[in-house]
Amino acid sequence: MRGRAVNSSVIGGAMLPHAPQFFTMPETEDRDTVERVSAVAAEIGAKLKALTPDLWIIFSNDHAEQFFHQSAPPFTIHVGDVAEGMFAGRNFHWDVPSEIGFELVRQLYRQGFDPAFTSVAKIDYAMGIPLTHLGAADSVLPIYINAYLPPQPTMERCYAFGQAVARIVSAMGLRTVVVASGGMSHFPGTERYSHPELAWDEALLQQLSAGRLKSLIGWDEAALDDAGNVELRCWAAAAGALGERKPDIAALEPSWHHNYASLGFFVPPVVVSAPHYPSIKPELVELTTALHGLAHDEARRREYLADAAGFAGRFRLTPLQRAALLGLDTRALVGMGVHPLVAFLANMQVERQRRS
């Protein structure tokens, strides 16, 4: 699995639900389901805390509470020294690394984003529930994303925003954990509230569980709205920060009104050492030039077929490279790191011209 570039300081993350029923616990809520969701989040939280991050960032939507009819920026960063709020008899309080928040705003401006910033925004259950379930006690940098009030930022923009955040915290040398709050399918306040789109969620989770986090950007505004997944914009931002990597924990707990999905990322991604089609290595430039001529120049092929040793003598080759060229040994050439397509075409064209 090819992962994020090794110079990223985003070391882990989570994507978690935040249904208010987790704290209000009405009679309609299944206690066992809530217990399982809470237990998974606690496990993810323990793993993330074990990484000893310097910074926690949470991407979350606002439930038409603070960013609605007066102002609805696509992205808002908290730069106050504390983020507080309350819900269902619980008080939320997290210190905010305000200097980091301000620097993030400054650097995002330089990278083509224009986030709003606030010193007084409140924490509602969208942030309070997942942070509580994770057991996050350190300071947290809240970032609000407009999910519910059209026009919302596109999934592509949210993903790119997350990438920019990752670049900035990496340049600052901050070992960072990112948390996305929300999801999956639910339709609060509508006639479809009791009909979440389970099949849609299962199909997307299959992609995410395989490490294809960037697949999130393929969904447009209409598709997200139709599936009850407008909050996945927060997931897209976290995905941009994390890069392509498999979750170490992936769980889905359906309920009658909401599909609770939980993903945790805490093991560093494995980076593939070499792709099928590599770049041209400096030490293989001469050999590649020779093969390219055989693949695309009939005169070079005639020269090779008439005097392969003489043709090879025109290039600065090591003994092994010379032997592979003289035999057009595709396996040996690719084993050296030669681009497979060039070796393949050179062999095919030489053999075709030999036969003719």
CSV table of C-alpha atoms in Angstrom, one decimal:
chain,number,residue,atom,x,y,z
A,1,MET,CA,0.0,0.0,0.0
A,2,ARG,CA,1.6,3.3,-1.1
A,3,GLY,CA,1.3,5.8,1.8
A,4,ARG,CA,1.8,9.5,2.4
A,5,ALA,CA,5.2,11.0,1.7
A,6,VAL,CA,7.7,10.1,4.4
A,7,ASN,CA,8.2,13.8,5.3
A,8,SER,CA,4.6,14.2,6.5
A,9,SER,CA,4.2,14.7,10.3
A,10,VAL,CA,0.6,13.6,10.3
A,11,ILE,CA,1.1,10.4,12.2
A,12,GLY,CA,-2.5,9.2,12.7
A,13,GLY,CA,-6.1,10.0,12.8
A,14,ALA,CA,-9.7,9.0,13.2
A,15,MET,CA,-13.1,9.4,11.5
A,16,LEU,CA,-15.9,9.0,14.0
A,17,PRO,CA,-19.7,9.6,14.4
A,18,HIS,CA,-21.1,12.2,16.7
A,19,ALA,CA,-24.9,11.4,16.9
A,20,PRO,CA,-26.5,13.4,19.8
A,21,GLN,CA,-28.2,10.1,20.9
A,22,PHE,CA,-24.8,9.0,22.3
A,23,PHE,CA,-25.3,11.4,25.1
A,24,THR,CA,-29.1,11.9,25.3
A,25,MET,CA,-29.7,8.2,25.1
A,26,PRO,CA,-33.5,8.2,24.3
A,27,GLU,CA,-35.5,5.0,24.6
A,28,THR,CA,-35.3,4.6,20.8
A,29,GLU,CA,-31.5,4.1,21.0
A,30,ASP,CA,-30.0,0.7,21.2
A,31,ARG,CA,-27.7,0.6,24.3
A,32,ASP,CA,-25.5,-2.2,23.0
A,33,THR,CA,-24.9,-0.4,19.7
A,34,VAL,CA,-23.8,2.8,21.6
A,35,GLU,CA,-21.6,0.7,23.8
A,36,ARG,CA,-19.8,-0.9,20.8
A,37,VAL,CA,-19.3,2.5,19.1
A,38,SER,CA,-17.9,4.0,22.3
A,39,ALA,CA,-15.6,1.1,22.8
A,40,VAL,CA,-14.2,1.3,19.3
A,41,ALA,CA,-13.5,5.0,19.7
A,42,ALA,CA,-11.9,4.5,23.1
A,43,GLU,CA,-9.6,1.9,21.5
A,44,ILE,CA,-8.7,4.3,18.7
A,45,GLY,CA,-8.1,7.0,21.2
A,46,ALA,CA,-5.7,4.9,23.3
A,47,LYS,CA,-3.7,4.0,20.1
A,48,LEU,CA,-3.5,7.7,19.1
A,49,LYS,CA,-2.5,8.9,22.5
A,50,ALA,CA,0.3,6.3,22.5
A,51,LEU,CA,1.8,8.1,19.5
A,52,THR,CA,2.4,11.1,21.8
A,53,PRO,CA,1.3,13.7,19.2
A,54,ASP,CA,2.3,17.4,19.5
A,55,LEU,CA,-1.0,18.5,18.1
A,56,TRP,CA,-4.6,17.3,17.8
A,57,ILE,CA,-6.8,18.8,15.0
A,58,ILE,CA,-10.5,18.1,14.7
A,59,PHE,CA,-12.4,18.8,11.5
A,60,SER,CA,-16.1,19.1,12.3
A,61,ASN,CA,-19.3,20.6,10.9
A,62,ASP,CA,-21.4,23.1,12.8
A,63,HIS,CA,-25.1,22.2,13.2
A,64,ALA,CA,-26.5,25.6,12.0
A,65,GLU,CA,-25.7,26.9,15.5
A,66,GLN,CA,-22.9,29.5,14.9
A,67,PHE,CA,-22.2,29.6,11.2
A,68,PHE,CA,-25.6,29.9,9.5
A,69,HIS,CA,-27.7,32.9,8.6
A,70,GLN,CA,-25.2,35.6,9.6
A,71,SER,CA,-22.0,34.0,8.2
A,72,ALA,CA,-21.2,30.6,6.7
A,73,PRO,CA,-17.5,30.4,5.8
A,74,PRO,CA,-16.4,27.1,4.2
A,75,PHE,CA,-13.6,26.7,6.7
A,76,THR,CA,-13.1,28.4,10.1
A,77,ILE,CA,-10.1,27.9,12.4
A,78,HIS,CA,-10.4,28.5,16.2
A,79,VAL,CA,-7.6,30.8,17.4
A,80,GLY,CA,-8.8,31.5,20.9
A,81,ASP,CA,-7.0,30.1,23.9
A,82,VAL,CA,-9.9,27.9,24.9
A,83,ALA,CA,-12.9,26.1,23.2
A,84,GLU,CA,-15.9,25.5,25.4
A,85,GLY,CA,-19.5,24.4,25.1
A,86,MET,CA,-22.1,22.2,26.5
A,87,PHE,CA,-24.7,19.6,25.5
A,88,ALA,CA,-27.1,17.3,27.3
A,89,GLY,CA,-25.8,18.3,30.7
A,90,ARG,CA,-22.1,17.9,29.8
A,91,ASN,CA,-19.6,20.7,29.7
A,92,PHE,CA,-16.9,20.7,27.1
A,93,HIS,CA,-13.6,22.4,27.6
A,94,TRP,CA,-10.4,22.1,25.6
A,95,ASP,CA,-7.4,24.4,25.5
A,96,VAL,CA,-6.6,25.6,22.0
A,97,PRO,CA,-3.0,26.1,20.7
A,98,SER,CA,-3.9,29.6,19.5
A,99,GLU,CA,-0.4,30.5,18.2
A,100,ILE,CA,-0.5,27.4,16.0
A,101,GLY,CA,-4.0,28.3,14.9
A,102,PHE,CA,-2.9,31.8,13.8
A,103,GLU,CA,0.1,30.4,12.0
A,104,LEU,CA,-2.1,27.9,10.2
A,105,VAL,CA,-4.4,30.8,9.0
A,106,ARG,CA,-1.3,32.8,7.8
A,107,GLN,CA,0.1,29.8,5.9
A,108,LEU,CA,-3.2,28.8,4.4
A,109,TYR,CA,-3.5,32.3,3.0
A,110,ARG,CA,-0.2,31.8,1.3
A,111,GLN,CA,-1.3,28.5,-0.1
A,112,GLY,CA,-4.5,29.9,-1.8
A,113,PHE,CA,-7.0,29.2,0.9
A,114,ASP,CA,-9.0,32.0,2.7
A,115,PRO,CA,-10.3,30.4,6.0
A,116,ALA,CA,-12.2,32.5,8.5
A,117,PHE,CA,-11.0,32.4,12.1
A,118,THR,CA,-12.7,32.8,15.4
A,119,SER,CA,-11.7,33.3,19.0
A,120,VAL,CA,-15.1,32.6,20.6
A,121,ALA,CA,-16.8,29.8,18.7
A,122,LYS,CA,-18.5,27.2,20.9
A,123,ILE,CA,-18.0,23.4,21.0
A,124,ASP,CA,-21.2,21.5,20.4
A,125,TYR,CA,-21.7,17.7,20.3
A,126,ALA,CA,-20.2,17.4,16.8
A,127,MET,CA,-16.8,18.0,18.5
A,128,GLY,CA,-17.6,17.1,22.1
A,129,ILE,CA,-18.8,13.6,21.5
A,130,PRO,CA,-15.9,12.2,19.4
A,131,LEU,CA,-13.2,14.0,21.6
A,132,THR,CA,-14.9,12.6,24.7
A,133,HIS,CA,-15.1,9.1,23.2
A,134,LEU,CA,-11.4,9.3,22.2
A,135,GLY,CA,-10.4,10.4,25.7
A,136,ALA,CA,-8.6,13.4,24.2
A,137,ALA,CA,-7.2,15.5,27.1
A,138,ASP,CA,-4.5,17.5,25.4
A,139,SER,CA,-5.1,20.8,23.7
A,140,VAL,CA,-7.1,20.6,20.5
A,141,LEU,CA,-7.3,22.8,17.4
A,142,PRO,CA,-10.9,22.9,16.1
A,143,ILE,CA,-11.6,23.5,12.4
A,144,TYR,CA,-15.2,24.0,11.4
A,145,ILE,CA,-16.3,23.0,7.9
A,146,ASN,CA,-19.6,24.1,6.4
A,147,ALA,CA,-21.6,20.9,5.7
A,148,TYR,CA,-25.2,21.8,6.0
A,149,LEU,CA,-25.8,25.2,4.4
A,150,PRO,CA,-25.5,25.4,0.6
A,151,PRO,CA,-23.3,26.2,-1.1
A,152,GLN,CA,-20.8,24.0,0.7
A,153,PRO,CA,-17.2,23.5,-0.3
A,154,THR,CA,-16.7,20.6,-2.7
A,155,MET,CA,-15.1,17.4,-1.7
A,156,GLU,CA,-12.2,18.2,-3.9
A,157,ARG,CA,-11.7,21.5,-2.0
A,158,CYS,CA,-12.0,19.8,1.4
A,159,TYR,CA,-9.4,17.2,0.4
A,160,ALA,CA,-7.0,19.9,-0.9
A,161,PHE,CA,-7.6,21.9,2.3
A,162,GLY,CA,-6.6,18.9,4.4
A,163,GLN,CA,-3.5,18.4,2.2
A,164,ALA,CA,-2.5,22.1,2.8
A,165,VAL,CA,-3.0,21.6,6.6
A,166,ALA,CA,-0.7,18.6,6.5
A,167,ARG,CA,2.0,20.5,4.6
A,168,ILE,CA,1.9,23.4,7.1
A,169,VAL,CA,2.1,21.3,10.3
A,170,SER,CA,4.8,19.2,8.7
A,171,ALA,CA,6.8,22.4,7.9
A,172,MET,CA,6.3,23.4,11.5
A,173,GLY,CA,7.6,20.0,12.7
A,174,LEU,CA,4.4,19.1,14.6
A,175,ARG,CA,3.6,15.4,15.0
A,176,THR,CA,-0.1,15.7,14.4
A,177,VAL,CA,-3.2,13.6,14.8
A,178,VAL,CA,-6.3,14.6,12.7
A,179,VAL,CA,-9.9,13.7,13.7
A,180,ALA,CA,-12.9,13.9,11.4
A,181,SER,CA,-16.3,14.1,13.0
A,182,GLY,CA,-19.6,13.0,11.4
A,183,GLY,CA,-21.1,10.3,9.4
A,184,MET,CA,-22.2,8.2,8.0
A,185,SER,CA,-25.7,8.4,6.4
A,186,HIS,CA,-28.4,10.2,8.3
A,187,PHE,CA,-31.2,12.7,7.5
A,188,PRO,CA,-31.9,14.7,10.6
A,189,GLY,CA,-35.0,16.8,10.4
A,190,THR,CA,-36.3,15.3,7.2
A,191,GLU,CA,-38.9,12.6,6.2
A,192,ARG,CA,-36.0,10.2,5.4
A,193,TYR,CA,-34.7,10.2,9.0
A,194,SER,CA,-35.6,6.6,9.5
A,195,HIS,CA,-34.1,5.5,6.2
A,196,PRO,CA,-30.3,5.9,6.2
A,197,GLU,CA,-28.5,4.6,3.1
A,198,LEU,CA,-26.8,1.5,4.4
A,199,ALA,CA,-25.8,0.0,1.0
A,200,TRP,CA,-24.2,3.4,0.0
A,201,ASP,CA,-22.2,3.5,3.2
A,202,GLU,CA,-21.0,-0.1,3.0
A,203,ALA,CA,-19.8,0.4,-0.6
A,204,LEU,CA,-17.8,3.5,0.4
A,205,LEU,CA,-16.4,1.9,3.5
A,206,GLN,CA,-15.1,-0.9,1.4
A,207,GLN,CA,-13.1,1.6,-0.6
A,208,LEU,CA,-11.8,3.4,2.5
A,209,SER,CA,-10.9,0.2,4.2
A,210,ALA,CA,-8.7,-0.7,1.3
A,211,GLY,CA,-6.8,2.6,1.8
A,212,ARG,CA,-8.4,4.5,-1.1
A,213,LEU,CA,-9.2,7.6,0.9
A,214,LYS,CA,-9.0,9.8,-2.1
A,215,SER,CA,-12.1,8.1,-3.5
A,216,LEU,CA,-14.1,10.5,-1.3
A,217,ILE,CA,-13.5,13.3,-3.7
A,218,GLY,CA,-15.5,11.5,-6.4
A,219,TRP,CA,-18.8,12.5,-4.7
A,220,ASP,CA,-20.5,15.8,-5.7
A,221,GLU,CA,-22.9,17.9,-3.7
A,222,ALA,CA,-26.0,16.2,-5.1
A,223,ALA,CA,-24.7,12.7,-4.4
A,224,LEU,CA,-23.8,13.5,-0.8
A,225,ASP,CA,-27.1,15.2,-0.2
A,226,ASP,CA,-29.1,12.3,-1.7
A,227,ALA,CA,-27.2,9.7,0.5
A,228,GLY,CA,-27.5,11.7,3.7
A,229,ASN,CA,-23.7,12.1,3.8
A,230,VAL,CA,-23.1,15.9,3.8
A,231,GLU,CA,-20.8,15.5,6.8
A,232,LEU,CA,-18.3,13.5,4.9
A,233,ARG,CA,-16.7,16.8,3.9
A,234,CYS,CA,-15.0,16.6,7.2
A,235,TRP,CA,-13.8,13.1,6.3
A,236,ALA,CA,-12.4,14.4,3.0
A,237,ALA,CA,-10.3,17.1,4.9
A,238,ALA,CA,-8.9,14.4,7.2
A,239,ALA,CA,-8.3,12.1,4.2
A,240,GLY,CA,-6.3,14.9,2.5
A,241,ALA,CA,-4.1,15.3,5.6
A,242,LEU,CA,-3.6,11.5,6.1
A,243,GLY,CA,-2.9,10.6,2.4
A,244,GLU,CA,-3.6,7.2,0.9
A,245,ARG,CA,-3.4,4.7,3.8
A,246,LYS,CA,-5.5,1.8,5.2
A,247,PRO,CA,-7.3,2.3,8.4
A,248,ASP,CA,-6.1,0.0,11.2
A,249,ILE,CA,-9.6,-0.2,12.6
A,250,ALA,CA,-12.8,0.1,10.5
A,251,ALA,CA,-16.2,-0.6,12.0
A,252,LEU,CA,-19.8,0.1,10.9
A,253,GLU,CA,-22.8,-0.1,13.3
A,254,PRO,CA,-26.1,0.5,11.6
A,255,SER,CA,-29.0,1.9,13.5
A,256,TRP,CA,-32.6,2.8,12.5
A,257,HIS,CA,-31.7,6.5,12.0
A,258,HIS,CA,-27.9,6.6,11.5
A,259,ASN,CA,-25.1,4.4,10.3
A,260,TYR,CA,-22.2,4.8,12.8
A,261,ALA,CA,-18.9,4.4,11.1
A,262,SER,CA,-15.5,4.5,12.9
A,263,LEU,CA,-12.1,4.5,11.4
A,264,GLY,CA,-8.7,4.6,13.1
A,265,PHE,CA,-5.3,5.2,11.6
A,266,PHE,CA,-2.3,4.7,13.9
A,267,VAL,CA,0.2,2.4,12.2
A,268,PRO,CA,2.6,4.2,9.7
A,269,PRO,CA,1.7,3.4,6.1
A,270,VAL,CA,3.9,1.0,4.1
A,271,VAL,CA,5.5,2.8,1.2
A,272,VAL,CA,6.1,0.7,-2.0
A,273,SER,CA,9.8,0.8,-2.8
A,274,ALA,CA,9.4,0.8,-6.6
A,275,PRO,CA,6.4,1.3,-8.9
A,276,HIS,CA,5.9,-0.9,-12.0
A,277,TYR,CA,7.0,2.0,-14.2
A,278,PRO,CA,9.9,3.9,-12.5
A,279,SER,CA,11.7,7.1,-13.4
A,280,ILE,CA,14.9,6.9,-15.4
A,281,LYS,CA,17.8,6.2,-13.0
A,282,PRO,CA,20.9,8.4,-13.8
A,283,GLU,CA,23.0,5.3,-14.2
A,284,LEU,CA,20.6,3.9,-16.8
A,285,VAL,CA,20.4,6.9,-19.1
A,286,GLU,CA,22.8,5.5,-21.7
A,287,LEU,CA,21.1,2.1,-21.7
A,288,THR,CA,17.7,3.7,-21.9
A,289,THR,CA,18.8,5.9,-24.8
A,290,ALA,CA,20.0,2.8,-26.7
A,291,LEU,CA,16.7,0.9,-26.0
A,292,HIS,CA,14.6,3.9,-26.9
A,293,GLY,CA,16.4,4.0,-30.3
A,294,LEU,CA,15.6,0.4,-30.9
A,295,ALA,CA,12.0,0.9,-29.9
A,296,HIS,CA,11.3,3.9,-32.1
A,297,ASP,CA,13.9,4.2,-34.9
A,298,GLU,CA,14.0,1.8,-37.8
A,299,ALA,CA,17.6,2.8,-38.8
A,300,ARG,CA,18.8,2.1,-35.2
A,301,ARG,CA,17.2,-1.4,-35.4
A,302,ARG,CA,18.9,-2.1,-38.8
A,303,GLU,CA,22.3,-1.1,-37.3
A,304,TYR,CA,21.7,-3.3,-34.3
A,305,LEU,CA,20.6,-6.3,-36.4
A,306,ALA,CA,23.7,-5.9,-38.6
A,307,ASP,CA,26.2,-5.5,-35.8
A,308,ALA,CA,24.8,-5.6,-32.3
A,309,ALA,CA,28.2,-5.3,-30.7
A,310,GLY,CA,29.1,-2.3,-32.7
A,311,PHE,CA,25.7,-0.7,-31.9
A,312,ALA,CA,26.3,-1.3,-28.2
A,313,GLY,CA,29.8,0.2,-28.4
A,314,ARG,CA,28.3,3.6,-29.1
A,315,PHE,CA,27.0,3.8,-25.5
A,316,ARG,CA,28.8,4.0,-22.2
A,317,LEU,CA,27.5,0.7,-20.6
A,318,THR,CA,28.7,-1.5,-17.8
A,319,PRO,CA,29.4,-5.1,-18.7
A,320,LEU,CA,26.1,-6.2,-17.3
A,321,GLN,CA,24.2,-3.5,-19.2
A,322,ARG,CA,26.0,-4.4,-22.4
A,323,ALA,CA,25.2,-8.1,-22.1
A,324,ALA,CA,21.5,-7.4,-21.4
A,325,LEU,CA,21.4,-5.1,-24.5
A,326,LEU,CA,23.1,-7.6,-26.8
A,327,GLY,CA,20.7,-10.3,-25.7
A,328,LEU,CA,17.7,-7.9,-25.4
A,329,ASP,CA,17.0,-9.8,-22.2
A,330,THR,CA,13.9,-8.0,-21.0
A,331,ARG,CA,13.8,-9.7,-17.6
A,332,ALA,CA,17.4,-8.6,-16.9
A,333,LEU,CA,16.8,-5.1,-18.2
A,334,VAL,CA,13.7,-4.6,-16.0
A,335,GLY,CA,15.6,-6.1,-13.1
A,336,MET,CA,18.2,-3.4,-13.5
A,337,GLY,CA,15.5,-0.8,-13.2
A,338,VAL,CA,15.0,0.0,-16.9
A,339,HIS,CA,11.5,1.3,-17.7
A,340,PRO,CA,9.5,-1.9,-18.6
A,341,LEU,CA,7.7,-0.3,-21.5
A,342,VAL,CA,10.9,0.8,-23.2
A,343,ALA,CA,12.4,-2.7,-22.9
A,344,PHE,CA,9.2,-4.3,-24.1
A,345,LEU,CA,8.9,-2.1,-27.2
A,346,ALA,CA,12.6,-2.5,-28.0
A,347,ASN,CA,12.3,-6.3,-27.9
A,348,MET,CA,9.0,-6.3,-29.9
A,349,GLN,CA,10.2,-4.0,-32.6
A,350,VAL,CA,13.6,-5.7,-33.1
A,351,GLU,CA,12.0,-9.1,-33.3
A,352,ARG,CA,9.4,-7.8,-35.8
A,353,GLN,CA,12.1,-6.3,-38.0
A,354,ARG,CA,14.3,-9.4,-37.7
A,355,ARG,CA,11.4,-11.6,-39.0
A,356,SER,CA,10.8,-9.3,-41.9
